One Martini backbone bead per residue (centre of mass of N, CA, C, O) as a GRO file, in nm:
protein
  569
    1MET     BB    1   4.016  12.955  11.171
    2ASN     BB    2   3.773  13.192  11.070
    3LEU     BB    3   3.611  13.396  10.847
    4ALA     BB    4   3.460  13.565  11.075
    5ASP     BB    5   3.762  13.595  11.265
    6PHE     BB    6   4.056  13.624  11.132
    7GLN     BB    7   4.146  13.912  11.236
    8ASP     BB    8   4.235  13.790  11.530
    9GLU     BB    9   4.489  13.593  11.403
   10ILE     BB   10   4.640  13.831  11.257
   11GLU     BB   11   4.872  14.028  11.187
   12GLU     BB   12   4.830  14.360  11.154
   13VAL     BB   13   5.010  14.424  10.911
   14ILE     BB   14   4.900  14.200  10.727
   15LEU     BB   15   4.605  14.283  10.740
   16GLU     BB   16   4.632  14.566  10.616
   17ARG     BB   17   4.759  14.476  10.345
   18GLY     BB   18   4.533  14.282  10.264
   19HIS     BB   19   4.303  14.495  10.262
   20GLN     BB   20   4.433  14.674  10.051
   21TYR     BB   21   4.436  14.466   9.826
   22TYR     BB   22   4.133  14.417   9.823
   23GLN     BB   23   4.039  14.715   9.768
   24GLU     BB   24   4.235  14.733   9.495
   25GLY     BB   25   4.185  14.455   9.328
   26CYS     BB   26   4.415  14.214   9.355
   27VAL     BB   27   4.187  14.007   9.329
   28ARG     BB   28   4.152  13.864   9.020
   29SER     BB   29   4.073  13.568   9.130
   30LEU     BB   30   3.785  13.341   9.227
   31GLU     BB   31   3.763  12.984   9.276
   32GLU     BB   32   3.589  12.675   9.284
   33ILE     BB   33   3.757  12.369   9.228
   34GLU     BB   34   3.628  12.253   9.487
   35PRO     BB   35   3.478  12.157   9.750
   36ASN     BB   36   3.595  12.410   9.957
   37VAL     BB   37   3.803  12.493   9.719
   38TYR     BB   38   4.019  12.772   9.668
   39GLN     BB   39   4.125  12.985   9.392
   40ALA     BB   40   4.375  13.245   9.359
   41LYS     BB   41   4.465  13.569   9.215
   42VAL     BB   42   4.744  13.781   9.305
   43SER     BB   43   4.857  14.106   9.293
   44GLY     BB   44   5.195  14.245   9.289
   45SER     BB   45   5.515  14.204   9.220
   46ASP     BB   46   5.337  13.959   9.146
   47PHE     BB   47   5.189  13.660   9.066
   48TYR     BB   48   4.969  13.479   9.291
   49LEU     BB   49   4.892  13.163   9.432
   50ILE     BB   50   4.591  13.071   9.604
   51GLN     BB   51   4.495  12.828   9.860
   52VAL     BB   52   4.170  12.733  10.003
   53GLU     BB   53   4.046  12.542  10.283
   54LEU     BB   54   3.726  12.442  10.383
   55ASP     BB   55   3.469  12.392  10.583
   56GLU     BB   56   3.133  12.389  10.667
   57GLU     BB   57   3.217  12.640  10.884
   58ASN     BB   58   3.460  12.816  10.764
   59ASN     BB   59   3.713  12.681  10.827
   60ILE     BB   60   4.060  12.702  10.806
   61MET     BB   61   4.245  12.422  10.704
   62ALA     BB   62   4.395  12.553  10.444
   63SER     BB   63   4.697  12.741  10.330
   64SER     BB   64   4.839  12.898  10.026
   65CYS     BB   65   5.144  13.046   9.875
   66SER     BB   66   5.376  13.144   9.609
   67CYS     BB   67   5.522  13.314   9.786
   68PRO     BB   68   5.828  13.385   9.985
   69TYR     BB   69   5.691  13.406  10.248
   70ASP     BB   70   5.839  13.313  10.603
   71TRP     BB   71   5.750  13.491  10.884
   72GLY     BB   72   5.469  13.340  10.868
   73GLU     BB   73   5.158  13.188  10.828
   74THR     BB   74   5.058  13.469  10.696
   75CYS     BB   75   4.993  13.649  10.417
   76LYS     BB   76   4.871  13.918  10.236
   77HIS     BB   77   4.739  13.745  10.013
   78GLU     BB   78   4.567  13.565  10.194
   79ALA     BB   79   4.415  13.793  10.336
   80ALA     BB   80   4.274  13.900  10.081
   81VAL     BB   81   4.117  13.632  10.028
   82TYR     BB   82   3.959  13.626  10.291
   83PHE     BB   83   3.796  13.879  10.232
   84ALA     BB   84   3.667  13.771   9.970
   85LEU     BB   85   3.533  13.522  10.101
   86GLN     BB   86   3.367  13.667  10.311
   87LYS     BB   87   3.196  13.822  10.107
   88ARG     BB   88   3.087  13.586   9.942
   89LEU     BB   89   2.973  13.392  10.181
   90SER     BB   90   2.779  13.619  10.308
   91GLY     BB   91   2.584  13.609  10.029
   92GLY     BB   92   2.483  13.266  10.057
   93ASN     BB   93   2.743  13.052  10.132
   94SER     BB   94   2.713  13.005  10.406
   95PRO     BB   95   2.636  12.783  10.641
   96ASN     BB   96   2.366  12.910  10.724
   97SER     BB   97   2.248  12.950  10.437
   98ARG     BB   98   2.264  12.654  10.358
   99LYS     BB   99   2.080  12.543  10.582
  100LYS     BB  100   1.832  12.708  10.505
  101ALA     BB  101   1.803  12.593  10.222
  102GLU     BB  102   1.769  12.300  10.310
  103ALA     BB  103   1.516  12.342  10.487
  104ALA     BB  104   1.333  12.471  10.263
  105SER     BB  105   1.354  12.204  10.068
  106LYS     BB  106   1.189  12.038  10.240
  107GLY     BB  107   0.925  11.881  10.068
  108SER     BB  108   1.009  11.969   9.805
  109LYS     BB  109   1.101  11.999   9.512
  110ALA     BB  110   1.338  11.936   9.314
  111VAL     BB  111   1.640  12.084   9.251
  112LEU     BB  112   1.811  12.205   9.008
  113PRO     BB  113   2.111  12.195   8.906
  114LYS     BB  114   2.376  12.385   8.864
  115LYS     BB  115   2.535  12.513   8.603
  116ASP     BB  116   2.819  12.507   8.447
  117LEU     BB  117   3.009  12.660   8.216
  118LYS     BB  118   3.071  12.417   8.037
  119GLN     BB  119   2.772  12.337   7.993
  120ILE     BB  120   2.673  12.599   7.875
  121LEU     BB  121   2.863  12.603   7.627
  122ALA     BB  122   2.779  12.321   7.512
  123GLU     BB  123   2.463  12.431   7.472
  124THR     BB  124   2.579  12.634   7.275
  125SER     BB  125   2.588  12.772   6.991
  126GLN     BB  126   2.822  12.857   6.765
  127GLU     BB  127   2.693  13.121   6.670
  128ASN     BB  128   2.662  13.251   6.953
  129LEU     BB  129   2.957  13.237   7.037
  130ILE     BB  130   3.076  13.405   6.809
  131GLY     BB  131   2.909  13.659   6.861
  132PHE     BB  132   3.005  13.708   7.151
  133LEU     BB  133   3.314  13.725   7.093
  134LEU     BB  134   3.294  13.962   6.894
  135THR     BB  135   3.182  14.160   7.096
  136LEU     BB  136   3.415  14.153   7.294
  137ALA     BB  137   3.638  14.230   7.088
  138GLY     BB  138   3.506  14.511   7.023
  139GLU     BB  139   3.537  14.616   7.335
  140SER     BB  140   3.835  14.462   7.346
  141ALA     BB  141   4.167  14.454   7.272
  142GLU     BB  142   4.263  14.233   7.465
  143ILE     BB  143   4.065  14.009   7.389
  144LYS     BB  144   4.134  14.000   7.094
  145ALA     BB  145   4.435  13.928   7.134
  146ARG     BB  146   4.383  13.662   7.291
  147LEU     BB  147   4.221  13.516   7.073
  148GLU     BB  148   4.437  13.529   6.853
  149LEU     BB  149   4.653  13.377   7.016
  150ALA     BB  150   4.483  13.110   7.074
  151PHE     BB  151   4.343  13.081   6.748
  152GLY     BB  152   4.529  13.175   6.496
  153GLY     BB  153   4.774  13.039   6.423
  154GLY     BB  154   5.018  12.966   6.218
  155ASN     BB  155   5.311  13.101   6.227
  156GLU     BB  156   5.557  13.227   6.423
  157GLN     BB  157   5.554  13.519   6.319
  158GLU     BB  158   5.251  13.563   6.376
  159GLU     BB  159   5.265  13.500   6.678
  160ILE     BB  160   5.456  13.731   6.754
  161LYS     BB  161   5.267  13.956   6.662
  162ARG     BB  162   5.038  13.886   6.858
  163CYS     BB  163   5.204  13.924   7.115
  164SER     BB  164   5.271  14.220   7.071
  165LYS     BB  165   4.976  14.314   7.062
  166LEU     BB  166   4.902  14.225   7.347
  167ILE     BB  167   5.100  14.393   7.507
  168ARG     BB  168   5.013  14.674   7.389
  169SER     BB  169   4.716  14.674   7.478
  170TYR     BB  170   4.780  14.699   7.784
  171LEU     BB  171   4.965  14.944   7.780
  172ASP     BB  172   4.775  15.146   7.638
  173LYS     BB  173   4.531  15.133   7.833
  174ASN     BB  174   4.734  15.222   8.099
  175SER     BB  175   4.807  15.488   7.957
  176ASP     BB  176   4.869  15.793   7.900
  177ARG     BB  177   4.913  16.048   7.668
  178TYR     BB  178   5.241  16.018   7.744
  179GLY     BB  179   5.296  15.698   7.828
  180PHE     BB  180   5.218  15.678   8.127
  181ILE     BB  181   5.237  15.456   8.415
  182GLY     BB  182   5.079  15.400   8.687
  183TYR     BB  183   5.070  15.235   8.979
  184GLN     BB  184   4.769  15.124   8.957
  185GLN     BB  185   4.824  15.018   8.641
  186MET     BB  186   5.072  14.825   8.620
  187ASP     BB  187   4.969  14.538   8.657
  188GLU     BB  188   4.778  14.538   8.409
  189ALA     BB  189   4.987  14.631   8.194
  190LEU     BB  190   5.157  14.341   8.237
  191THR     BB  191   4.970  14.107   8.148
  192GLY     BB  192   5.060  14.051   7.857
  193ALA     BB  193   5.354  13.978   7.928
  194GLU     BB  194   5.279  13.736   8.108
  195LEU     BB  195   5.136  13.569   7.891
  196VAL     BB  196   5.384  13.544   7.704
  197LEU     BB  197   5.565  13.400   7.909
  198GLU     BB  198   5.386  13.154   7.930
  199LYS     BB  199   5.418  13.080   7.629
  200SER     BB  200   5.722  13.044   7.641
  201ARG     BB  201   5.721  12.809   7.841
  202ASP     BB  202   5.542  12.627   7.671
  203ALA     BB  203   5.738  12.604   7.433
  204LEU     BB  204   5.962  12.463   7.595
  205LEU     BB  205   5.793  12.214   7.685
  206LYS     BB  206   5.736  12.149   7.360
  207GLY     BB  207   6.029  12.182   7.210
  208ASN     BB  208   6.070  12.525   7.155
  209PRO     BB  209   6.332  12.722   7.219
  210LEU     BB  210   6.327  12.944   7.002
  211LEU     BB  211   6.046  13.057   7.065
  212ALA     BB  212   6.095  13.110   7.362
  213VAL     BB  213   6.314  13.325   7.316
  214ARG     BB  214   6.156  13.523   7.141
  215LEU     BB  215   5.937  13.585   7.357
  216ALA     BB  216   6.122  13.679   7.585
  217LEU     BB  217   6.251  13.914   7.421
  218LEU     BB  218   5.991  14.063   7.365
  219VAL     BB  219   5.923  14.136   7.652
  220MET     BB  220   6.185  14.288   7.718
  221ALA     BB  221   6.155  14.504   7.493
  222GLU     BB  222   5.875  14.626   7.604
  223VAL     BB  223   5.974  14.684   7.931
  224VAL     BB  224   6.263  14.809   7.987
  225ASP     BB  225   6.157  15.129   7.893
  226LEU     BB  226   5.934  15.191   8.076
  227GLU     BB  227   5.688  15.434   8.152
  228GLY     BB  228   5.676  15.440   8.512
  229ASP     BB  229   5.537  15.310   8.820
  230ASP     BB  230   5.759  15.050   8.963
  231SER     BB  231   5.758  14.996   9.283
  232ASP     BB  232   5.695  14.668   9.277
  233GLY     BB  233   5.878  14.532   9.036
  234GLY     BB  234   5.747  14.411   8.768
  235VAL     BB  235   5.962  14.455   8.551
  236GLY     BB  236   6.197  14.305   8.688
  237ALA     BB  237   6.048  14.031   8.701
  238LEU     BB  238   6.023  13.994   8.395
  239MET     BB  239   6.319  14.012   8.322
  240ASN     BB  240   6.410  13.773   8.500
  241GLU     BB  241   6.231  13.562   8.369
  242GLY     BB  242   6.368  13.581   8.094
  243LEU     BB  243   6.653  13.501   8.196
  244TYR     BB  244   6.577  13.224   8.311
  245LEU     BB  245   6.497  13.102   8.041
  246LEU     BB  246   6.775  13.131   7.910
  247ASP     BB  247   6.915  12.947   8.112
  248GLU     BB  248   6.758  12.689   8.049
  249VAL     BB  249   6.845  12.670   7.755
  250GLY     BB  250   7.159  12.673   7.812
  251GLU     BB  251   7.130  12.379   7.976
  252MET     BB  252   7.088  12.231   7.713
  253ASP     BB  253   7.251  11.952   7.576
  254ASP     BB  254   7.053  11.892   7.301
  255LEU     BB  255   7.131  12.139   7.142
  256PRO     BB  256   7.158  12.245   6.847
  257ALA     BB  257   7.388  12.428   6.680
  258ALA     BB  258   7.194  12.603   6.513
  259THR     BB  259   7.025  12.700   6.756
  260ARG     BB  260   7.251  12.837   6.909
  261GLU     BB  261   7.318  13.046   6.691
  262SER     BB  262   7.036  13.175   6.677
  263ILE     BB  263   7.024  13.266   6.973
  264LEU     BB  264   7.273  13.441   6.975
  265ALA     BB  265   7.168  13.640   6.759
  266LEU     BB  266   6.919  13.736   6.919
  267ILE     BB  267   7.061  13.846   7.173
  268LEU     BB  268   7.254  14.042   7.034
  269LYS     BB  269   7.041  14.212   6.893
  270GLU     BB  270   6.903  14.304   7.155
  271ALA     BB  271   7.162  14.421   7.303
  272GLU     BB  272   7.213  14.646   7.070
  273SER     BB  273   6.999  14.807   7.168
  274ARG     BB  274   6.932  15.129   7.289
  275ARG     BB  275   6.746  15.044   7.534
  276TYR     BB  276   7.023  14.934   7.696
  277TYR     BB  277   7.141  15.222   7.723
  278GLY     BB  278   7.264  15.233   8.054
  279GLU     BB  279   7.238  15.172   8.427
  280THR     BB  280   7.087  14.880   8.474
  281GLY     BB  281   7.236  14.600   8.338
  282TRP     BB  282   7.073  14.439   8.115
  283GLN     BB  283   7.281  14.402   7.894
  284THR     BB  284   7.485  14.221   8.055
  285ASP     BB  285   7.278  14.010   8.128
  286LEU     BB  286   7.230  13.919   7.841
  287LEU     BB  287   7.528  13.857   7.755
  288SER     BB  288   7.576  13.630   7.966
  289ARG     BB  289   7.369  13.434   7.805
  290CYS     BB  290   7.565  13.371   7.554
  291VAL     BB  291   7.784  13.166   7.636
  292PRO     BB  292   7.641  12.875   7.580
  293PHE     BB  293   7.607  12.966   7.255
  294ALA     BB  294   7.937  12.989   7.209
  295ALA     BB  295   8.054  12.703   7.063
  296THR     BB  296   8.211  12.858   6.845
  297PRO     BB  297   8.461  13.047   6.728
  298GLU     BB  298   8.277  13.240   6.571
  299ALA     BB  299   8.084  13.308   6.805
  300ARG     BB  300   8.303  13.415   7.000
  301LYS     BB  301   8.395  13.644   6.819
  302ARG     BB  302   8.133  13.797   6.807
  303LEU     BB  303   8.108  13.841   7.109
  304GLY     BB  304   8.392  13.961   7.160
  305ASP     BB  305   8.360  14.211   6.978
  306PHE     BB  306   8.126  14.336   7.133
  307LEU     BB  307   8.267  14.359   7.406
  308GLN     BB  308   8.499  14.538   7.307
  309LYS     BB  309   8.319  14.772   7.219
  310LEU     BB  310   8.216  14.833   7.505
  311LEU     BB  311   8.489  14.889   7.637
  312THR     BB  312   8.565  15.130   7.455
  313ALA     BB  313   8.295  15.297   7.546
  314ASN     BB  314   8.410  15.242   7.866
  315GLN     BB  315   8.654  15.482   7.981
  316LYS     BB  316   8.553  15.575   8.230
  317THR     BB  317   8.580  15.652   8.600
  318ASP     BB  318   8.316  15.604   8.682
  319TRP     BB  319   8.122  15.388   8.845
  320SER     BB  320   7.935  15.282   8.614
  321SER     BB  321   8.159  15.217   8.411
  322GLN     BB  322   8.318  15.019   8.594
  323TYR     BB  323   8.086  14.822   8.629
  324ARG     BB  324   8.056  14.747   8.330
  325ILE     BB  325   8.340  14.646   8.287
  326GLU     BB  326   8.329  14.417   8.493
  327ASN     BB  327   8.095  14.263   8.355
  328ILE     BB  328   8.241  14.215   8.084
  329LEU     BB  329   8.486  14.063   8.200
  330GLU     BB  330   8.320  13.828   8.316
  331ILE     BB  331   8.232  13.720   8.042
  332GLN     BB  332   8.513  13.663   7.933
  333TYR     BB  333   8.587  13.464   8.157
  334SER     BB  334   8.360  13.258   8.103
  335LEU     BB  335   8.463  13.177   7.823
  336LEU     BB  336   8.737  13.065   7.921
  337VAL     BB  337   8.629  12.851   8.120
  338ARG     BB  338   8.449  12.695   7.906
  339PHE     BB  339   8.663  12.691   7.627
  340GLU     BB  340   8.936  12.706   7.769
  341SER     BB  341   9.205  12.711   7.945
  342ALA     BB  342   9.308  12.731   8.268
  343ALA     BB  343   9.551  12.919   8.214
  344GLN     BB  344   9.396  13.146   8.070
  345ALA     BB  345   9.197  13.206   8.298
  346GLU     BB  346   9.409  13.272   8.517
  347PHE     BB  347   9.548  13.504   8.373
  348PHE     BB  348   9.297  13.686   8.352
  349LEU     BB  349   9.233  13.701   8.649
  350ASN     BB  350   9.512  13.831   8.743
  351GLN     BB  351   9.474  14.093   8.561
  352HIS     BB  352   9.177  14.162   8.740
  353LEU     BB  353   9.218  14.226   9.065
  354ASN     BB  354   9.097  14.528   9.070
  355TYR     BB  355   8.841  14.357   9.090
  356GLY     BB  356   8.632  14.229   9.318
  357SER     BB  357   8.522  13.970   9.171
  358PHE     BB  358   8.804  13.854   9.102
  359ARG     BB  359   8.920  13.835   9.386
  360GLU     BB  360   8.698  13.651   9.493
  361THR     BB  361   8.750  13.419   9.299
  362ALA     BB  362   9.044  13.370   9.387
  363ILE     BB  363   8.973  13.298   9.679
  364ARG     BB  364   8.791  13.059   9.617
  365LEU     BB  365   9.004  12.888   9.467
  366ALA     BB  366   9.206  12.876   9.703
  367ARG     BB  367   9.014  12.731   9.894
  368GLU     BB  368   8.977  12.475   9.717
  369GLN     BB  369   9.309  12.432   9.728
  370GLY     BB  370   9.423  12.514  10.022
  371ASP     BB  371   9.547  12.826   9.989
  372GLU     BB  372   9.605  13.031  10.251
  373GLU     BB  373   9.834  13.219  10.165
  374ARG     BB  374   9.687  13.338   9.919
  375ILE     BB  375   9.451  13.457  10.067
  376VAL     BB  376   9.609  13.659  10.240
  377ARG     BB  377   9.746  13.804  10.006
  378LEU     BB  378   9.487  13.896   9.860
  379CYS     BB  379   9.375  14.059  10.098
  380LEU     BB  380   9.607  14.259  10.150
  381ASP     BB  381   9.605  14.376   9.865
  382GLY     BB  382   9.309  14.471   9.875
  383GLU     BB  383   9.335  14.665  10.116
  384GLU     BB  384   9.538  14.847   9.972
  385GLN     BB  385   9.378  14.910   9.706
  386ASP     BB  386   9.075  14.964   9.877
  387GLN     BB  387   9.083  15.205  10.091
  388GLU     BB  388   8.816  15.372   9.974
  389LYS     BB  389   8.657  15.080  10.022
  390PHE     BB  390   8.500  14.969  10.284
  391GLY     BB  391   8.350  14.711  10.194
  392LEU     BB  392   8.594  14.562  10.073
  393VAL     BB  393   8.783  14.567  10.312
  394THR     BB  394   8.596  14.404  10.497
  395ARG     BB  395   8.590  14.152  10.319
  396TRP     BB  396   8.895  14.087  10.324
  397LYS     BB  397   8.919  14.065  10.630
  398GLU     BB  398   8.722  13.827  10.664
  399TYR     BB  399   8.878  13.624  10.499
  400ARG     BB  400   9.133  13.642  10.673
  401TYR     BB  401   9.005  13.565  10.941
  402GLN     BB  402   8.911  13.277  10.852
  403SER     BB  403   9.198  13.178  10.790
  404TYR     BB  404   9.312  13.201  11.077
  405ILE     BB  405   9.117  12.997  11.198
  406ARG     BB  406   9.189  12.750  11.017
  407THR     BB  407   9.519  12.785  11.098
  408GLY     BB  408   9.560  12.881  11.406
  409GLN     BB  409   9.610  13.210  11.420
  410LEU     BB  410   9.560  13.363  11.706
  411ALA     BB  411   9.702  13.639  11.702
  412ALA     BB  412   9.583  13.733  11.430
  413GLN     BB  413   9.289  13.704  11.508
  414ARG     BB  414   9.287  13.902  11.748
  415SER     BB  415   9.385  14.153  11.600
  416LEU     BB  416   9.150  14.160  11.392
  417ALA     BB  417   8.916  14.167  11.592
  418LEU     BB  418   8.986  14.449  11.703
  419GLU     BB  419   8.928  14.596  11.442
  420PHE     BB  420   8.630  14.522  11.426
  421ILE     BB  421   8.546  14.638  11.699
  422GLU     BB  422   8.634  14.934  11.625
  423GLY     BB  423   8.410  14.909  11.382
  424GLY     BB  424   8.138  14.768  11.538
  425SER     BB  425   8.175  14.446  11.607
  426PHE     BB  426   8.025  14.220  11.816
  427PRO     BB  427   8.084  13.929  11.711
  428HIS     BB  428   8.396  13.970  11.744
  429TYR     BB  429   8.389  13.998  12.046
  430GLN     BB  430   8.282  13.712  12.099
  431ASP     BB  431   8.512  13.570  11.962
  432LEU     BB  432   8.740  13.679  12.138
  433LYS     BB  433   8.634  13.573  12.407
  434GLY     BB  434   8.655  13.265  12.311
  435THR     BB  435   8.990  13.273  12.323
  436TYR     BB  436   8.937  13.286  12.629
  437SER     BB  437   8.936  13.243  12.943
  438ALA     BB  438   8.762  13.311  13.228
  439ALA     BB  439   9.027  13.411  13.375
  440GLU     BB  440   9.144  13.610  13.144
  441TRP     BB  441   8.923  13.820  13.050
  442PRO     BB  442   8.908  14.044  13.284
  443ALA     BB  443   9.199  14.160  13.171
  444VAL     BB  444   9.096  14.250  12.871
  445TYR     BB  445   8.821  14.424  12.833
  446PRO     BB  446   8.879  14.707  12.961
  447ALA     BB  447   9.054  14.815  12.724
  448ILE     BB  448   8.830  14.802  12.515
  449LEU     BB  449   8.631  14.990  12.654
  450GLU     BB  450   8.813  15.238  12.655
  451ARG     BB  451   8.837  15.262  12.346
  452LEU     BB  452   8.530  15.287  12.290
  453ALA     BB  453   8.472  15.540  12.470
  454GLY     BB  454   8.675  15.721  12.275
  455GLN     BB  455   8.511  15.709  11.982
  456GLY     BB  456   8.220  15.782  12.014
  457ASN     BB  457   7.907  15.759  11.866
  458ARG     BB  458   7.970  15.540  11.646
  459TYR     BB  459   8.022  15.312  11.905
  460ARG     BB  460   7.776  15.288  12.106
  461SER     BB  461   7.648  15.017  12.047
  462ILE     BB  462   7.889  14.833  12.127
  463TYR     BB  463   7.942  14.951  12.403
  464THR     BB  464   7.667  14.863  12.532
  465GLN     BB  465   7.689  14.564  12.462
  466VAL     BB  466   7.935  14.517  12.643
  467LEU     BB  467   7.813  14.609  12.909
  468VAL     BB  468   7.602  14.384  12.912
  469GLU     BB  469   7.786  14.137  12.879
  470GLU     BB  470   7.963  14.241  13.153
  471GLN     BB  471   7.784  14.385  13.370
  472GLU     BB  472   7.821  14.719  13.353
  473TRP     BB  473   7.607  14.906  13.526
  474GLU     BB  474   7.743  15.173  13.596
  475LYS     BB  475   7.822  15.251  13.305
  476LEU     BB  476   7.535  15.230  13.189
  477MET     BB  477   7.412  15.449  13.369
  478ALA     BB  478   7.594  15.675  13.269
  479TYR     BB  479   7.494  15.662  12.979
  480VAL     BB  480   7.191  15.724  13.035
  481ARG     BB  481   7.237  16.005  13.153
  482THR     BB  482   7.353  16.115  12.868
  483THR     BB  483   7.112  15.915  12.730
  484PRO     BB  484   6.786  15.912  12.797
  485SER     BB  485   6.656  15.761  12.545
  486SER     BB  486   6.793  15.471  12.634
  487VAL     BB  487   6.605  15.361  12.861
  488ASP     BB  488   6.422  15.168  12.697
  489THR     BB  489   6.660  14.958  12.644
  490TYR     BB  490   6.802  14.938  12.965
  491TYR     BB  491   6.608  14.912  13.219
  492LYS     BB  492   6.611  14.603  13.282
  493HIS     BB  493   6.915  14.612  13.387
  494LEU     BB  494   6.874  14.869  13.609
  495VAL     BB  495   6.637  14.843  13.814
  496PRO     BB  496   6.755  14.679  14.053
  497GLU     BB  497   6.968  14.939  14.125
  498TYR     BB  498   6.800  15.208  13.961
  499ARG     BB  499   6.495  15.273  13.990
  500GLU     BB  500   6.450  15.574  14.064
  501GLU     BB  501   6.621  15.695  13.832
  502ILE     BB  502   6.469  15.568  13.601
  503CYS     BB  503   6.195  15.701  13.664
  504ARG     BB  504   6.289  15.994  13.633
  505ILE     BB  505   6.368  15.971  13.337
  506PHE     BB  506   6.097  15.888  13.230
  507ARG     BB  507   5.935  16.139  13.329
  508SER     BB  508   6.100  16.341  13.172
  509ASN     BB  509   6.044  16.225  12.890
  510ILE     BB  510   5.735  16.252  12.903
  511LYS     BB  511   5.722  16.559  12.932
  512GLN     BB  512   5.872  16.628  12.670
  513ALA     BB  513   5.679  16.477  12.478
  514ALA     BB  514   5.422  16.635  12.561
  515ALA     BB  515   5.526  16.920  12.477
  516ARG     BB  516   5.555  16.829  12.164
  517ALA     BB  517   5.273  16.748  12.139
  518SER     BB  518   4.981  16.770  11.874
  519THR     BB  519   4.878  16.475  11.833
  520ARG     BB  520   4.738  16.174  11.870
  521SER     BB  521   4.992  16.012  11.795
  522HIS     BB  522   5.169  16.152  12.006
  523TYR     BB  523   4.998  16.065  12.253
  524GLN     BB  524   5.045  15.760  12.208
  525VAL     BB  525   5.346  15.773  12.268
  526VAL     BB  526   5.319  15.869  12.558
  527CYS     BB  527   5.158  15.620  12.652
  528ALA     BB  528   5.381  15.416  12.591
  529MET     BB  529   5.577  15.535  12.801
  530VAL     BB  530   5.398  15.476  13.043
  531ARG     BB  531   5.392  15.168  13.011
  532THR     BB  532   5.696  15.137  13.051
  533LEU     BB  533   5.705  15.255  13.333
  534LYS     BB  534   5.534  15.037  13.459
  535LYS     BB  535   5.744  14.813  13.410
  536ALA     BB  536   5.979  14.958  13.568
  537GLY     BB  537   5.810  15.092  13.841
  538GLY     BB  538   5.507  15.080  13.827
  539VAL     BB  539   5.194  15.197  13.895
  540LYS     BB  540   5.256  15.449  14.063
  541ASP     BB  541   5.438  15.601  13.859
  542ALA     BB  542   5.233  15.608  13.628
  543ARG     BB  543   5.009  15.763  13.774
  544GLU     BB  544   5.175  16.014  13.836
  545ALA     BB  545   5.232  16.091  13.541
  546VAL     BB  546   4.935  16.130  13.462
  547ARG     BB  547   4.858  16.343  13.671
  548GLU     BB  548   5.054  16.559  13.568
  549LEU     BB  549   4.937  16.584  13.280
  550LEU     BB  550   4.647  16.667  13.360
  551LEU     BB  551   4.741  16.931  13.502
  552MET     BB  552   4.905  17.059  13.256
  553TYR     BB  553   4.652  16.956  13.032
  554PRO     BB  554   4.329  17.064  13.035
  555ARG     BB  555   4.319  17.154  12.693
  556ARG     BB  556   4.364  16.832  12.596
  557PRO     BB  557   4.143  16.606  12.497
  558ALA     BB  558   4.309  16.394  12.340
  559MET     BB  559   4.510  16.334  12.563
  560ARG     BB  560   4.304  16.258  12.783
  561ASP     BB  561   4.180  16.028  12.627
  562GLU     BB  562   4.435  15.850  12.604
  563LEU     BB  563   4.496  15.837  12.909
  564GLY     BB  564   4.213  15.699  12.978
  565LYS     BB  565   4.300  15.415  12.834
  566LEU     BB  566   4.470  15.343  13.054
  567LYS     BB  567   4.594  15.049  13.229
  568LEU     BB  568   4.662  15.098  13.596
  569ASP     BB  569   4.607  14.828  13.791
   0.00000   0.00000   0.00000
């Protein structure tokens, strides 16, 4: 893949998103860190590092991105960098331009090597550098804040103030007069917070966990209730990064007791702030990070008192209040597991089985202990208790189903599989089929089909999946007759026996789609249907469908233009 034609090698959707990122200026930096090796920083839902290695002909020899995308060879961030590199290298650094420059220089005097920035700065007087930096700082509050943060020195309290100033400088610059930050400005607005989080992590690496926690909490305090369009999730990413750092500090075994107490006090103070009072769950996320720092009875009492205060304040029966109560109880349970006896933790767990997370924990513990009877009992009780909560009931049934498989209870497994099948689960149909021999199954599945056929539209998906699985082509054809739009999905199975009827349904669908069409994109959909007809019935049927449309719509030039692009040879 070469920079000159990489567009031909990348999936269209990725290419479009990458070009959009490039045009919107999301490629924040691009530098050549080694000969023909480029490193870029691209902003998206987070900031990602991209590295691209080229050869002398601008072939892309290697490329990587720090984002989690793994569905293809190239992500949208890499595509954006390719566009940026293409633009840069076509302006004089391409292989051809380099060769021309080399040819022109032959026989001429030696050309002085270009100085890099480090050399330029080293040769500049201190007075000039100071003057230049002061000019920059005067023009930009963000640059001033960054310079103060990098070179300010002083004690930790002063450093925290400088970090707060840096975060606010970016937020203020990118917000409107009402304090709202738009979608296009959000990435830049969060830059200061990202820089402070980097400083927080640096402090942790340098052995100062208390400062690291202070800075992480500062970032969270500044962004948690930000007013703006955070569609890309930048705020949530920063909040989670802060929580991850607290987790890392909590896992440090050699943390002094005094430091643990100080960190607990900092987190509790932040969690008590009114900015966390809402339905986002950040408050309980913060409080859950207190557990490893509550190492003394006094610390646990302080945390426990605050949790109890929150429980008392959340006595409503609405979903959000119950969700908060469940999260608070989970923190209390974590304290018992970590610091108290197993009997106390088990007693607390069994007292709160009315909450899904506690029942699931009980099932997991029973599985670890090999107590399959308790698993089934917990599941049956949960199904009875949570009748109005379809998702939970399904979860308990699945745990029970897996228990039946492990214990070889074939009759119970089959019975429950039928319940799942009637609920629309095709994998359970395949499981059930696997419990019968090839000779037994033909006598079993017709009754299942009959029950599914009587269930109505809700179960049509599994009904047709079963028809295909069992090669019931006559029944499948009957279904397509009543649901003509499904012909696109099932024609491959039906063409061998019902070719003419399938083609008639396709042509009828095409006529109806053409009658409704009014824009070029609609006409392109019609053409796509014609191409599918070609696959199903052959060139002759597709040509006849096009001929009919041309006769029916002589005054729709856009439709005729799109139809003319069809290749029906």
